[in-house]
């Protein structure tokens, strides 16, 4: 009888507890945006921090606004996110979703560049 082949080792991304540097940076960025957005909400929306929140979550926050929040507003006719008063978790979640979209945009662009590089190398052989 033949000996069975040894099992192939797990890839680093599939092992529990191992995170790549890029994944750590992405999660750190999203966490930082959520923390700053929550601090902005607790502070009562100071005008200087509103511009900073828009800057650090741009263009993802604009995409979330145009592709998710505006259609929901048109569908349900709810105008509550325009005239919010008091403490609300909608704004920090909005900026956090924008940061997540930014991470997905960068991930998609890097994946596309890696695919192009692989195809270029394959065509040179």
Coordinates of N, CA, C and O in Angstrom, one line a residue:
X1 N 0.8 -1.2 0.0 CA 0.0 0.0 0.0 C 0.9 1.2 0.0 O 1.9 1.3 0.6
X2 N 0.4 2.2 -0.7 CA 1.1 3.5 -0.7 C 0.8 4.3 0.6 O -0.3 4.2 1.1
X3 N 1.8 5.0 1.0 CA 1.6 5.9 2.1 C 0.8 7.1 1.7 O 1.1 7.7 0.6
X4 N -0.1 7.6 2.5 CA -0.9 8.8 2.1 C 0.0 10.0 2.1 O 1.0 10.1 2.9
X5 N -0.3 10.9 1.2 CA 0.5 12.1 1.1 C 0.2 13.0 2.4 O -0.9 13.0 3.0
X6 N 1.3 13.6 2.9 CA 1.1 14.5 4.1 C 0.2 15.6 3.8 O 0.1 16.1 2.6
X7 N -0.6 16.1 4.8 CA -1.5 17.2 4.5 C -0.8 18.4 4.2 O 0.3 18.7 4.7
X8 N -1.4 19.2 3.3 CA -0.7 20.5 2.9 C -0.9 21.5 4.0 O -2.0 21.5 4.7
X9 N 0.1 22.3 4.3 CA 0.0 23.2 5.4 C -1.1 24.3 5.1 O -1.2 24.7 3.9
X10 N -1.7 24.8 6.1 CA -2.7 25.9 5.9 C -2.0 27.2 5.5 O -0.9 27.4 5.9
X11 N -2.7 27.9 4.6 CA -2.2 29.2 4.3 C -2.3 30.2 5.4 O -3.2 30.0 6.3
X12 N -1.4 31.2 5.5 CA -1.4 32.1 6.7 C -2.8 32.8 6.9 O -3.2 33.0 8.0
X13 N -3.5 33.1 5.8 CA -4.7 33.8 5.9 C -5.8 33.0 6.4 O -6.9 33.4 6.9
X14 N -5.7 31.6 6.3 CA -6.7 30.8 6.8 C -6.5 30.2 8.2 O -7.4 29.6 8.7
X15 N -5.3 30.5 8.8 CA -5.1 30.0 10.1 C -5.8 31.0 11.1 O -5.7 32.2 10.9
X16 N -6.5 30.5 12.1 CA -7.1 31.4 13.0 C -6.0 32.1 13.8 O -5.0 31.5 14.2
X17 N -6.2 33.4 14.0 CA -5.3 34.2 14.9 C -4.1 34.8 14.1 O -3.4 35.6 14.7
X18 N -4.0 34.5 12.8 CA -2.9 35.2 12.1 C -3.5 36.2 11.2 O -4.4 35.9 10.4
X19 N -3.0 37.4 11.3 CA -3.5 38.5 10.5 C -2.3 39.2 9.8 O -1.3 39.4 10.4
X20 N -2.5 39.5 8.5 CA -1.5 40.2 7.7 C -1.4 41.6 8.2 O -2.3 42.2 8.8
X21 N -0.3 42.3 7.8 CA -0.1 43.7 8.1 C -1.2 44.5 7.5 O -1.7 45.5 8.1
X22 N -1.6 44.2 6.2 CA -2.6 45.0 5.6 C -4.0 44.9 6.2 O -4.7 45.8 6.4
X23 N -4.3 43.7 6.7 CA -5.6 43.5 7.4 C -5.6 44.2 8.7 O -6.6 44.8 9.1
X24 N -4.5 44.2 9.4 CA -4.3 45.0 10.7 C -4.5 46.5 10.4 O -5.2 47.2 11.2
X25 N -3.9 47.0 9.3 CA -4.1 48.4 9.0 C -5.5 48.7 8.7 O -6.0 49.8 9.1
X26 N -6.2 47.9 7.9 CA -7.5 48.1 7.5 C -8.5 48.1 8.7 O -9.3 49.0 8.8
X27 N -8.3 47.2 9.6 CA -9.2 47.1 10.8 C -8.9 48.3 11.7 O -9.8 48.9 12.3
X28 N -7.6 48.7 11.8 CA -7.2 49.9 12.6 C -7.8 51.1 12.0 O -8.3 52.0 12.8
X29 N -7.8 51.3 10.7 CA -8.4 52.5 10.1 C -9.9 52.6 10.3 O -10.4 53.6 10.7
X30 N -10.6 51.4 10.2 CA -12.0 51.4 10.4 C -12.3 51.7 11.9 O -13.2 52.5 12.2
X31 N -11.6 51.1 12.8 CA -11.8 51.4 14.2 C -11.5 52.8 14.6 O -12.2 53.4 15.4
X32 N -10.4 53.4 14.0 CA -10.1 54.8 14.3 C -11.2 55.7 13.8 O -11.6 56.7 14.5
X33 N -11.7 55.5 12.6 CA -12.8 56.3 12.1 C -14.0 56.2 12.9 O -14.7 57.2 13.3
X34 N -14.4 55.0 13.4 CA -15.5 54.8 14.2 C -15.3 55.5 15.6 O -16.3 56.1 16.1
X35 N -14.1 55.4 16.1 CA -13.8 56.1 17.4 C -13.9 57.6 17.3 O -14.5 58.3 18.2
X36 N -13.4 58.2 16.2 CA -13.4 59.6 16.1 C -14.8 60.0 15.8 O -15.3 61.1 16.3
X37 N -15.6 59.3 15.0 CA -17.0 59.6 14.7 C -17.8 59.6 16.0 O -18.7 60.4 16.2
X38 N -17.6 58.6 16.9 CA -18.3 58.5 18.1 C -17.9 59.7 19.0 O -18.8 60.3 19.7
X39 N -16.7 60.0 19.1 CA -16.2 61.2 19.9 C -16.9 62.5 19.3 O -17.3 63.3 20.1
X40 N -17.0 62.6 18.0 CA -17.6 63.7 17.4 C -19.1 63.8 17.8 O -19.6 64.9 18.1
X41 N -19.7 62.6 17.8 CA -21.1 62.6 18.2 C -21.3 63.0 19.7 O -22.3 63.7 20.0
X42 N -20.5 62.5 20.5 CA -20.5 62.8 21.9 C -20.3 64.2 22.2 O -20.9 64.9 23.0
X43 N -19.3 64.8 21.4 CA -19.0 66.2 21.6 C -20.1 67.2 21.1 O -20.0 68.4 21.2
X44 N -21.0 66.7 20.4 CA -22.1 67.5 19.9 C -21.8 68.1 18.5 O -22.3 69.2 18.2
X45 N -21.1 67.5 17.7 CA -20.7 67.9 16.3 C -20.1 69.3 16.3 O -20.6 70.2 15.7
X46 N -18.9 69.4 16.9 CA -18.2 70.7 16.7 C -17.8 70.9 15.2 O -17.5 69.9 14.5
X47 N -17.9 72.1 14.7 CA -17.7 72.4 13.3 C -16.4 72.0 12.7 O -16.3 71.6 11.6
X48 N -15.3 72.1 13.5 CA -14.0 71.7 13.0 C -13.9 70.2 12.8 O -13.2 69.7 11.9
X49 N -14.5 69.4 13.6 CA -14.4 67.9 13.5 C -15.4 67.4 12.4 O -15.1 66.3 11.9
X50 N -16.4 68.1 12.0 CA -17.3 67.7 10.9 C -16.5 67.6 9.6 O -16.6 66.6 8.9
X51 N -15.7 68.6 9.4 CA -14.9 68.6 8.1 C -13.9 67.5 8.2 O -13.6 66.8 7.1
X52 N -13.3 67.2 9.3 CA -12.3 66.2 9.4 C -12.9 64.8 9.2 O -12.4 63.9 8.6
X53 N -14.2 64.6 9.7 CA -14.8 63.3 9.5 C -15.2 63.1 8.0 O -15.0 62.0 7.5
X54 N -15.6 64.2 7.4 CA -15.8 64.0 5.9 C -14.5 63.7 5.2 O -14.5 62.9 4.3
X55 N -13.4 64.3 5.6 CA -12.2 64.1 4.9 C -11.6 62.6 5.1 O -11.2 62.0 4.2
X56 N -11.7 62.1 6.4 CA -11.1 60.8 6.6 C -12.0 59.7 6.1 O -11.5 58.6 5.9
X57 N -13.2 59.9 5.8 CA -14.1 58.8 5.3 C -14.5 59.0 3.8 O -15.3 58.3 3.3
X58 N -13.9 60.0 3.2 CA -14.1 60.3 1.8 C -13.4 59.3 0.9 O -12.3 59.0 1.2
X59 N -13.8 58.8 -0.2 CA -15.1 58.9 -0.9 C -16.1 57.9 -0.5 O -17.2 57.8 -1.0
X60 N -15.7 57.0 0.5 CA -16.6 55.9 0.9 C -17.9 56.4 1.5 O -19.0 55.9 1.3
X61 N -17.8 57.5 2.3 CA -19.0 58.0 2.9 C -20.0 58.6 1.9 O -21.2 58.6 2.0
X62 N -19.4 59.2 0.8 CA -20.3 59.8 -0.2 C -21.0 58.6 -1.0 O -22.2 58.7 -1.3
X63 N -20.3 57.5 -1.2 CA -20.9 56.4 -1.9 C -22.0 55.8 -1.0 O -23.0 55.4 -1.6
X64 N -21.8 55.7 0.3 CA -22.8 55.1 1.2 C -24.0 56.1 1.2 O -25.1 55.6 1.1
X65 N -23.7 57.4 1.2 CA -24.8 58.3 1.2 C -25.7 58.2 -0.1 O -26.9 58.2 0.0
X66 N -25.0 58.2 -1.2 CA -25.7 58.2 -2.5 C -26.3 56.9 -2.9 O -27.4 56.8 -3.4
X67 N -25.6 55.8 -2.6 CA -26.1 54.5 -3.0 C -27.0 53.8 -1.9 O -27.7 52.8 -2.3
X68 N -26.9 54.2 -0.7 CA -27.7 53.5 0.4 C -28.7 54.5 1.0 O -29.9 54.2 1.1
X69 N -28.2 55.5 1.6 CA -29.1 56.4 2.4 C -30.1 57.2 1.6 O -31.3 57.2 2.0
X70 N -29.7 57.7 0.5 CA -30.7 58.5 -0.3 C -31.8 57.5 -0.9 O -32.9 57.9 -0.9
X71 N -31.4 56.4 -1.4 CA -32.5 55.5 -1.9 C -33.4 55.0 -0.8 O -34.6 54.9 -1.0
X72 N -32.9 54.8 0.4 CA -33.7 54.4 1.5 C -34.7 55.6 1.9 O -35.8 55.3 2.2
X73 N -34.1 56.8 1.8 CA -34.9 57.9 2.1 C -36.1 58.1 1.1 O -37.2 58.4 1.4
X74 N -35.8 57.8 -0.2 CA -36.8 57.9 -1.2 C -37.8 56.8 -1.1 O -39.0 57.0 -1.3
X75 N -37.3 55.6 -0.7 CA -38.2 54.4 -0.6 C -39.2 54.6 0.6 O -40.4 54.3 0.4
X76 N -38.7 55.0 1.7 CA -39.5 55.0 2.9 C -40.0 56.4 3.2 O -40.9 56.6 4.1
X77 N -39.5 57.5 2.6 CA -40.0 58.8 2.8 C -39.6 59.3 4.2 O -40.3 60.2 4.7
X78 N -38.6 58.8 4.8 CA -38.2 59.2 6.2 C -37.2 60.3 6.0 O -36.2 60.2 5.3
X79 N -37.4 61.4 6.7 CA -36.5 62.6 6.7 C -35.7 62.7 8.0 O -35.2 63.8 8.3
X80 N -35.6 61.7 8.8 CA -35.1 61.8 10.1 C -33.6 62.1 10.2 O -33.1 62.7 11.1
X81 N -32.8 61.6 9.2 CA -31.4 61.8 9.2 C -31.0 63.2 8.8 O -29.8 63.6 9.1
X82 N -31.8 64.0 8.3 CA -31.5 65.4 7.9 C -31.6 66.3 9.1 O -30.8 67.2 9.3
X83 N -32.5 66.1 10.0 CA -32.8 67.0 11.1 C -32.7 66.3 12.4 O -33.6 66.3 13.2
X84 N -31.6 65.6 12.6 CA -31.4 64.9 13.9 C -31.0 65.9 15.0 O -30.3 66.8 14.8
X85 N -31.6 65.6 16.2 CA -31.2 66.4 17.3 C -30.9 65.4 18.4 O -31.5 64.4 18.6
X86 N -29.9 65.8 19.2 CA -29.4 64.9 20.3 C -28.5 63.8 19.8 O -27.9 63.9 18.7
X87 N -28.3 62.8 20.6 CA -27.3 61.8 20.4 C -27.9 60.7 19.5 O -29.0 60.2 19.7
X88 N -27.2 60.4 18.4 CA -27.6 59.3 17.5 C -26.4 58.5 17.0 O -25.4 59.1 16.8
X89 N -26.6 57.2 16.9 CA -25.5 56.4 16.4 C -25.5 56.3 14.9 O -24.6 55.6 14.4
X90 N -26.4 56.9 14.2 CA -26.5 56.8 12.8 C -25.3 57.5 12.1 O -24.7 56.9 11.2
X91 N -24.8 58.6 12.6 CA -23.7 59.3 12.0 C -22.4 58.5 12.2 O -21.6 58.4 11.2
X92 N -22.0 58.0 13.4 CA -20.8 57.2 13.5 C -20.9 56.0 12.6 O -19.9 55.6 12.0
X93 N -22.1 55.3 12.5 CA -22.2 54.2 11.7 C -22.0 54.5 10.2 O -21.5 53.8 9.4
X94 N -22.5 55.7 9.8 CA -22.4 56.2 8.5 C -20.9 56.4 8.1 O -20.5 55.9 7.1
X95 N -20.2 57.0 9.0 CA -18.7 57.2 8.7 C -18.0 55.9 8.8 O -17.0 55.7 8.0
X96 N -18.3 55.0 9.7 CA -17.7 53.7 9.7 C -18.0 52.9 8.5 O -17.1 52.2 7.9
X97 N -19.2 53.0 7.9 CA -19.5 52.3 6.7 C -18.7 52.9 5.5 O -18.3 52.2 4.6
X98 N -18.5 54.3 5.6 CA -17.7 54.9 4.6 C -16.3 54.4 4.6 O -15.6 54.2 3.6
X99 N -15.7 54.2 5.8 CA -14.4 53.7 6.0 C -14.3 52.3 5.5 O -13.3 51.9 4.8
X100 N -15.3 51.5 5.7 CA -15.3 50.1 5.2 C -15.4 50.1 3.7 O -14.6 49.3 3.0
X101 N -16.1 51.0 3.1 CA -16.2 51.1 1.6 C -14.8 51.5 1.1 O -14.3 51.0 0.1
X102 N -14.1 52.4 1.8 CA -12.8 52.8 1.4 C -11.8 51.6 1.4 O -11.0 51.4 0.5
X103 N -11.9 50.8 2.4 CA -11.0 49.6 2.5 C -11.4 48.7 1.4 O -10.4 48.1 0.8
X104 N -12.6 48.5 1.1 CA -13.0 47.6 0.0 C -12.6 48.1 -1.4 O -12.2 47.4 -2.3
X105 N -12.6 49.5 -1.6 CA -12.1 50.1 -2.8 C -10.6 49.8 -3.0 O -10.1 49.4 -4.0
X106 N -9.8 50.0 -1.9 CA -8.4 49.8 -2.0 C -8.1 48.3 -2.2 O -7.2 47.9 -3.0
X107 N -8.8 47.4 -1.5 CA -8.6 46.0 -1.7 C -8.9 45.6 -3.1 O -8.2 44.8 -3.7
X108 N -10.0 46.1 -3.7 CA -10.3 45.8 -5.1 C -9.3 46.3 -6.0 O -8.9 45.6 -7.0
X109 N -8.8 47.5 -5.8 CA -7.7 48.0 -6.7 C -6.5 47.2 -6.6 O -5.8 46.9 -7.7
X110 N -6.1 46.8 -5.4 CA -4.9 46.0 -5.3 C -5.0 44.6 -5.9 O -4.1 44.1 -6.5
X111 N -6.2 44.0 -5.7 CA -6.5 42.7 -6.3 C -6.4 42.8 -7.9 O -5.9 41.9 -8.5
X112 N -7.0 43.9 -8.4 CA -6.9 44.1 -9.9 C -5.5 44.3 -10.4 O -5.1 43.7 -11.4
X113 N -4.7 45.0 -9.6 CA -3.3 45.2 -10.0 C -2.5 43.9 -10.0 O -1.7 43.6 -10.8
X114 N -2.8 43.1 -8.9 CA -2.1 41.8 -8.8 C -2.5 40.9 -9.9 O -1.7 40.1 -10.5
X115 N -3.8 40.9 -10.3 CA -4.3 40.1 -11.4 C -3.6 40.5 -12.7 O -3.2 39.7 -13.5
X116 N -3.5 41.8 -13.0 CA -2.8 42.3 -14.2 C -1.4 41.9 -14.2 O -0.9 41.5 -15.2
X117 N -0.7 42.0 -13.0 CA 0.7 41.6 -13.0 C 0.8 40.1 -13.2 O 1.7 39.7 -14.0
X118 N 0.0 39.3 -12.7 CA 0.0 37.8 -12.9 C -0.2 37.5 -14.4 O 0.5 36.7 -15.0
X119 N -1.2 38.2 -15.0 CA -1.5 37.9 -16.4 C -0.3 38.4 -17.3 O 0.0 37.8 -18.3
X120 N 0.3 39.5 -16.9 CA 1.5 40.0 -17.7 C 2.6 39.0 -17.6 O 3.2 38.7 -18.6
X121 N 2.9 38.5 -16.4 CA 4.0 37.5 -16.3 C 3.6 36.2 -17.0 O 4.5 35.6 -17.6
X122 N 2.4 35.8 -17.0 CA 2.0 34.6 -17.7 C 2.1 34.8 -19.2 O 2.5 33.8 -19.9
X123 N 1.8 35.9 -19.7 CA 1.9 36.2 -21.1 C 3.4 36.3 -21.6 O 3.7 36.1 -22.8
X124 N 4.3 36.6 -20.7 CA 5.7 36.8 -21.1 C 6.4 35.4 -21.2 O 7.5 35.3 -21.7
X125 N 5.8 34.4 -20.7 CA 6.5 33.0 -20.7 C 6.4 32.4 -22.0 O 5.6 32.5 -22.8

